[in-house]
Amino acid sequence: MARIIVVTSGKGGVGKTTTSAAIAMGLAKKGFKTAVIDFDVGLRNLDLILGCERRVVYDFVNVINGEATLNQALIKDKRCNQLYILPASQTRDKDALTKEGVGKILEELSKTFKYIVCDSPAGIERGANLAMYFADDAFVVTNPEVASVRDSDRMLGILSSKSKRAENNDDPIKEYLLLSRYNPKRVKLGEMLSVEDVQDILSLHLLGVIPESKAVLSASNSGTPIILNEESNAGQAYLDIVERYLGEDKPHRFIDEDKKGLFGRLFRS
Amino acid sequence: MSTDPKATSSNSPAFEFKSSVITVPVLNLFSADINVISLQLREKIKQAPEFFKNSPLLIDLQGVHEQELNLPLLVDAIRNAGILPIGIRGGTQDQKQVAKDLLLPIMSAQSRTTSANLQTNTKETKLAAPPPTPTEKNEPAVIENTIIDQPIRSGQRIYVKGDLTITAQVSPGAEIMAEGNIHVYGTLRGRALAGVQGDESACIFCSDLQAELVSIAGNYRISEDIEESVRNTPVQIYLNKQALLIKNI
């Protein structure tokens, strides 16, 4: 039986797709067969971040409509043979997704995969609701700013009331906080909310802090999930997150300002 | 010089528009079979005939999108059962058109989000606090208390009869309402409205006041009007001769 993870936030542009790609790759590299699904129908991006945009033939909506089989639509990653991508359709909109269709696909994937990562679109409409509906775990990606925190809070309310688990009165979805684009220097200057501030408002288990890093943008543009860049802080942060999620006890990093000397800085992005 | 608006009677307003929030029963349909609905409706009404008599009712069609529903027949069936439908929500375009022809207002499905939240949120507490059946009206009133140990998130609404106790925080953008007292053993950042049916003896207690709005029996104070001295402190909020008072505890 697979574990279904939704990567969600409410607000757009906080790093959901970057996180989905990194987490999925991380789990796959740990040897777990992992599928990552792009729920952002109409605004397909995950294929770009994972560098497989040239190999998309069929998509999520094709499979829902029975125009292609799941195996035809799944794209196997070239770097890690445990990772498969189910891209979104770019020519349709979110109304093409149905609860039954999504449920059927997830059920079929559950038979052979260990983890299914659902990359949620922004907002709290159909696409986002379907991405989280079947989830077992939720990674709530939040930036250290008030609007993002409030939207995450709203999303948490929806997770706890409108998911399949909530409707069936099962154990609730396990919710984890991922604080991305964190910059300790700006926190110190009072320009950015601190980890404590965000946790105080959201009272949520912190899975990891991802530092603001230039490496993320270049990783996105080159189609390489940031987790494969083990030199970068952000890549290491995602690796920590995957290991913490899998039950390893790792101390949090990147919360305080880097105290490395010039030499260290030169060799870290 | 400004003119006195009260000078001529034709200038004095004959009415005013106000917005008001009311609680209305909602019929969430899971089946489009009129006979089945009609039968089960009558069964339900039998349990509390006084409560349902001439009661307004909102029909929610969200659950029967995929099905063929004869709306005029449904409305007839509901009226025959002695209940007055006051509108629909969450219907398809076709259903909305039919509703229009029947002169039934169409409510935005937006409010469904909040009410769905409310429903599921209160679901876990239903055992502790079953809704009062009006047949018990003449028996001594049972005080119904609700305890919630989960954070109340932005956008969620909780409404309880009796007292409401929350042993977690209430986020900004959340709204908690009780006909009795409200206790929040955590930070209160959202809106809290106690004594919403007019009980002026109701109080709000919280262990850290950062609320957007607090209200007792309709007397409210917004965040801006809350003094610095009581902010971020444990307080009791109560009513004294229509004046809303906040004191440290």
mmCIF file of C-alpha atoms in Angstrom, chain B residues 65-219:
data_model
loop_
_atom_site.group_PDB
_atom_site.id
_atom_site.type_symbol
_atom_site.label_atom_id
_atom_site.label_comp_id
_atom_site.label_asym_id
_atom_site.label_seq_id
_atom_site.Cartn_x
_atom_site.Cartn_y
_atom_site.Cartn_z
ATOM 1 C CA HIS B 65 -24.624 16.976 -9.797
ATOM 2 C CA GLU B 66 -24.283 13.800 -11.740
ATOM 3 C CA GLN B 67 -27.904 12.803 -11.353
ATOM 4 C CA GLU B 68 -31.109 13.773 -13.065
ATOM 5 C CA LEU B 69 -33.108 15.712 -10.481
ATOM 6 C CA ASN B 70 -36.651 16.947 -10.963
ATOM 7 C CA LEU B 71 -36.406 20.165 -8.982
ATOM 8 C CA PRO B 72 -40.085 21.250 -9.245
ATOM 9 C CA LEU B 73 -41.185 17.863 -7.932
ATOM 10 C CA LEU B 74 -38.644 18.042 -5.108
ATOM 11 C CA VAL B 75 -39.838 21.515 -4.100
ATOM 12 C CA ASP B 76 -43.426 20.269 -4.104
ATOM 13 C CA ALA B 77 -42.492 17.285 -1.982
ATOM 14 C CA ILE B 78 -40.732 19.523 0.549
ATOM 15 C CA ARG B 79 -43.640 21.981 0.671
ATOM 16 C CA ASN B 80 -46.081 19.083 1.108
ATOM 17 C CA ALA B 81 -44.033 17.997 4.090
ATOM 18 C CA GLY B 82 -44.698 21.402 5.655
ATOM 19 C CA ILE B 83 -41.259 22.911 5.081
ATOM 20 C CA LEU B 84 -40.592 26.081 3.083
ATOM 21 C CA PRO B 85 -37.687 25.934 0.640
ATOM 22 C CA ILE B 86 -35.998 29.337 0.429
ATOM 23 C CA GLY B 87 -33.403 28.677 -2.211
ATOM 24 C CA ILE B 88 -30.830 26.364 -3.708
ATOM 25 C CA ARG B 89 -27.095 26.322 -3.850
ATOM 26 C CA GLY B 90 -24.393 24.333 -5.569
ATOM 27 C CA GLY B 91 -26.626 23.388 -8.501
ATOM 28 C CA THR B 92 -25.685 22.893 -12.138
ATOM 29 C CA GLN B 93 -26.481 25.575 -14.708
ATOM 30 C CA ASP B 94 -29.650 23.710 -15.693
ATOM 31 C CA GLN B 95 -30.782 23.321 -12.101
ATOM 32 C CA LYS B 96 -30.144 27.004 -11.498
ATOM 33 C CA GLN B 97 -32.329 27.885 -14.479
ATOM 34 C CA VAL B 98 -35.149 25.683 -13.155
ATOM 35 C CA ALA B 99 -34.783 27.309 -9.736
ATOM 36 C CA LYS B 100 -35.026 30.720 -11.366
ATOM 37 C CA ASP B 101 -38.257 29.687 -13.074
ATOM 38 C CA LEU B 102 -39.565 28.521 -9.700
ATOM 39 C CA LEU B 103 -38.643 31.947 -8.248
ATOM 40 C CA LEU B 104 -36.233 30.273 -5.854
ATOM 41 C CA PRO B 105 -33.147 32.345 -4.961
ATOM 42 C CA ILE B 106 -29.776 30.863 -5.892
ATOM 43 C CA MET B 107 -27.216 31.133 -3.122
ATOM 44 C CA SER B 108 -23.537 31.128 -3.900
ATOM 45 C CA ALA B 109 -21.908 27.779 -3.366
ATOM 46 C CA GLN B 110 -19.090 29.702 -1.670
ATOM 47 C CA SER B 111 -20.860 29.582 1.669
ATOM 48 C CA ARG B 112 -20.831 25.838 1.351
ATOM 49 C CA THR B 113 -17.127 25.801 2.082
ATOM 50 C CA THR B 114 -17.579 27.384 5.425
ATOM 51 C CA SER B 115 -20.637 25.421 6.343
ATOM 52 C CA ALA B 116 -18.929 22.215 5.286
ATOM 53 C CA ASN B 117 -16.089 23.135 7.578
ATOM 54 C CA LEU B 118 -18.526 23.818 10.333
ATOM 55 C CA GLN B 119 -20.278 20.534 9.851
ATOM 56 C CA THR B 120 -17.186 18.429 9.889
ATOM 57 C CA ASN B 121 -15.739 20.343 12.724
ATOM 58 C CA THR B 122 -18.710 19.849 14.901
ATOM 59 C CA LYS B 123 -19.045 16.266 13.798
ATOM 60 C CA GLU B 124 -16.554 15.017 16.339
ATOM 61 C CA THR B 125 -18.327 16.857 19.088
ATOM 62 C CA LYS B 126 -21.799 15.748 18.141
ATOM 63 C CA LEU B 127 -21.757 12.868 20.577
ATOM 64 C CA ALA B 128 -21.089 15.189 23.449
ATOM 65 C CA ALA B 129 -23.602 17.740 22.289
ATOM 66 C CA PRO B 130 -26.505 16.403 20.259
ATOM 67 C CA PRO B 131 -28.677 19.067 18.680
ATOM 68 C CA PRO B 132 -31.705 19.700 20.841
ATOM 69 C CA THR B 133 -34.890 18.190 19.557
ATOM 70 C CA PRO B 134 -37.710 20.605 20.082
ATOM 71 C CA THR B 135 -39.889 17.862 21.516
ATOM 72 C CA GLU B 136 -37.754 18.233 24.613
ATOM 73 C CA LYS B 137 -38.623 21.893 24.781
ATOM 74 C CA ASN B 138 -40.701 21.630 27.917
ATOM 75 C CA GLU B 139 -38.206 19.562 29.815
ATOM 76 C CA PRO B 140 -35.532 21.338 31.862
ATOM 77 C CA ALA B 141 -32.904 22.716 29.525
ATOM 78 C CA VAL B 142 -29.792 20.598 29.248
ATOM 79 C CA ILE B 143 -26.619 22.678 29.060
ATOM 80 C CA GLU B 144 -24.643 21.506 26.092
ATOM 81 C CA ASN B 145 -20.933 21.995 26.244
ATOM 82 C CA THR B 146 -18.573 21.534 23.364
ATOM 83 C CA ILE B 147 -14.869 20.943 23.742
ATOM 84 C CA ILE B 148 -12.526 21.175 20.771
ATOM 85 C CA ASP B 149 -8.854 20.265 21.117
ATOM 86 C CA GLN B 150 -7.793 21.036 17.537
ATOM 87 C CA PRO B 151 -6.621 24.464 16.329
ATOM 88 C CA ILE B 152 -9.390 26.427 14.617
ATOM 89 C CA ARG B 153 -7.896 27.450 11.277
ATOM 90 C CA SER B 154 -8.445 30.534 9.168
ATOM 91 C CA GLY B 155 -11.754 30.288 7.320
ATOM 92 C CA GLN B 156 -13.333 27.807 9.704
ATOM 93 C CA ARG B 157 -16.533 28.650 11.529
ATOM 94 C CA ILE B 158 -17.768 26.984 14.656
ATOM 95 C CA TYR B 159 -21.244 27.522 16.036
ATOM 96 C CA VAL B 160 -22.435 25.832 19.187
ATOM 97 C CA LYS B 161 -25.414 26.065 21.427
ATOM 98 C CA GLY B 162 -24.277 26.308 25.040
ATOM 99 C CA ASP B 163 -20.662 26.813 26.004
ATOM 100 C CA LEU B 164 -17.644 26.402 23.743
ATOM 101 C CA THR B 165 -14.247 25.441 25.099
ATOM 102 C CA ILE B 166 -11.208 25.328 22.844
ATOM 103 C CA THR B 167 -7.959 23.940 24.207
ATOM 104 C CA ALA B 168 -5.932 25.092 21.205
ATOM 105 C CA GLN B 169 -5.442 28.338 19.332
ATOM 106 C CA VAL B 170 -7.927 30.174 17.138
ATOM 107 C CA SER B 171 -6.292 31.523 13.974
ATOM 108 C CA PRO B 172 -6.891 34.911 12.363
ATOM 109 C CA GLY B 173 -9.773 34.616 9.926
ATOM 110 C CA ALA B 174 -11.514 31.936 11.981
ATOM 111 C CA GLU B 175 -14.870 32.599 13.623
ATOM 112 C CA ILE B 176 -16.135 30.948 16.775
ATOM 113 C CA MET B 177 -19.662 31.507 17.992
ATOM 114 C CA ALA B 178 -21.511 30.230 21.031
ATOM 115 C CA GLU B 179 -24.902 30.881 22.497
ATOM 116 C CA GLY B 180 -23.207 30.616 25.897
ATOM 117 C CA ASN B 181 -19.652 31.324 27.073
ATOM 118 C CA ILE B 182 -16.457 30.907 25.100
ATOM 119 C CA HIS B 183 -13.207 29.672 26.633
ATOM 120 C CA VAL B 184 -10.003 29.609 24.621
ATOM 121 C CA TYR B 185 -7.008 28.015 26.318
ATOM 122 C CA GLY B 186 -4.616 29.200 23.668
ATOM 123 C CA THR B 187 -4.110 32.338 21.638
ATOM 124 C CA LEU B 188 -7.315 33.904 20.360
ATOM 125 C CA ARG B 189 -6.504 35.568 17.038
ATOM 126 C CA GLY B 190 -9.784 35.174 15.156
ATOM 127 C CA ARG B 191 -13.271 36.408 15.929
ATOM 128 C CA ALA B 192 -15.113 35.258 19.019
ATOM 129 C CA LEU B 193 -18.813 35.898 19.517
ATOM 130 C CA ALA B 194 -20.454 34.758 22.733
ATOM 131 C CA GLY B 195 -24.113 34.977 23.690
ATOM 132 C CA VAL B 196 -25.063 35.163 20.026
ATOM 133 C CA GLN B 197 -28.741 34.583 20.827
ATOM 134 C CA GLY B 198 -28.751 37.584 23.116
ATOM 135 C CA ASP B 199 -27.513 36.172 26.417
ATOM 136 C CA GLU B 200 -25.968 39.251 28.015
ATOM 137 C CA SER B 201 -24.467 37.253 30.861
ATOM 138 C CA ALA B 202 -22.222 35.317 28.496
ATOM 139 C CA CYS B 203 -18.463 35.819 28.783
ATOM 140 C CA ILE B 204 -15.368 35.195 26.723
ATOM 141 C CA PHE B 205 -12.245 33.917 28.443
ATOM 142 C CA CYS B 206 -8.943 33.477 26.685
ATOM 143 C CA SER B 207 -5.366 32.962 27.746
ATOM 144 C CA ASP B 208 -3.892 35.335 25.144
ATOM 145 C CA LEU B 209 -6.010 38.042 23.567
ATOM 146 C CA GLN B 210 -5.046 38.976 19.998
ATOM 147 C CA ALA B 211 -8.555 38.780 18.574
ATOM 148 C CA GLU B 212 -9.781 40.470 15.406
ATOM 149 C CA LEU B 213 -13.154 41.014 17.019
ATOM 150 C CA VAL B 214 -14.884 40.065 20.247
ATOM 151 C CA SER B 215 -18.612 40.292 20.791
ATOM 152 C CA ILE B 216 -21.109 39.501 23.499
ATOM 153 C CA ALA B 217 -24.811 39.517 22.695
ATOM 154 C CA GLY B 218 -24.160 41.734 19.695
ATOM 155 C CA ASN B 219 -21.988 44.277 21.516
#
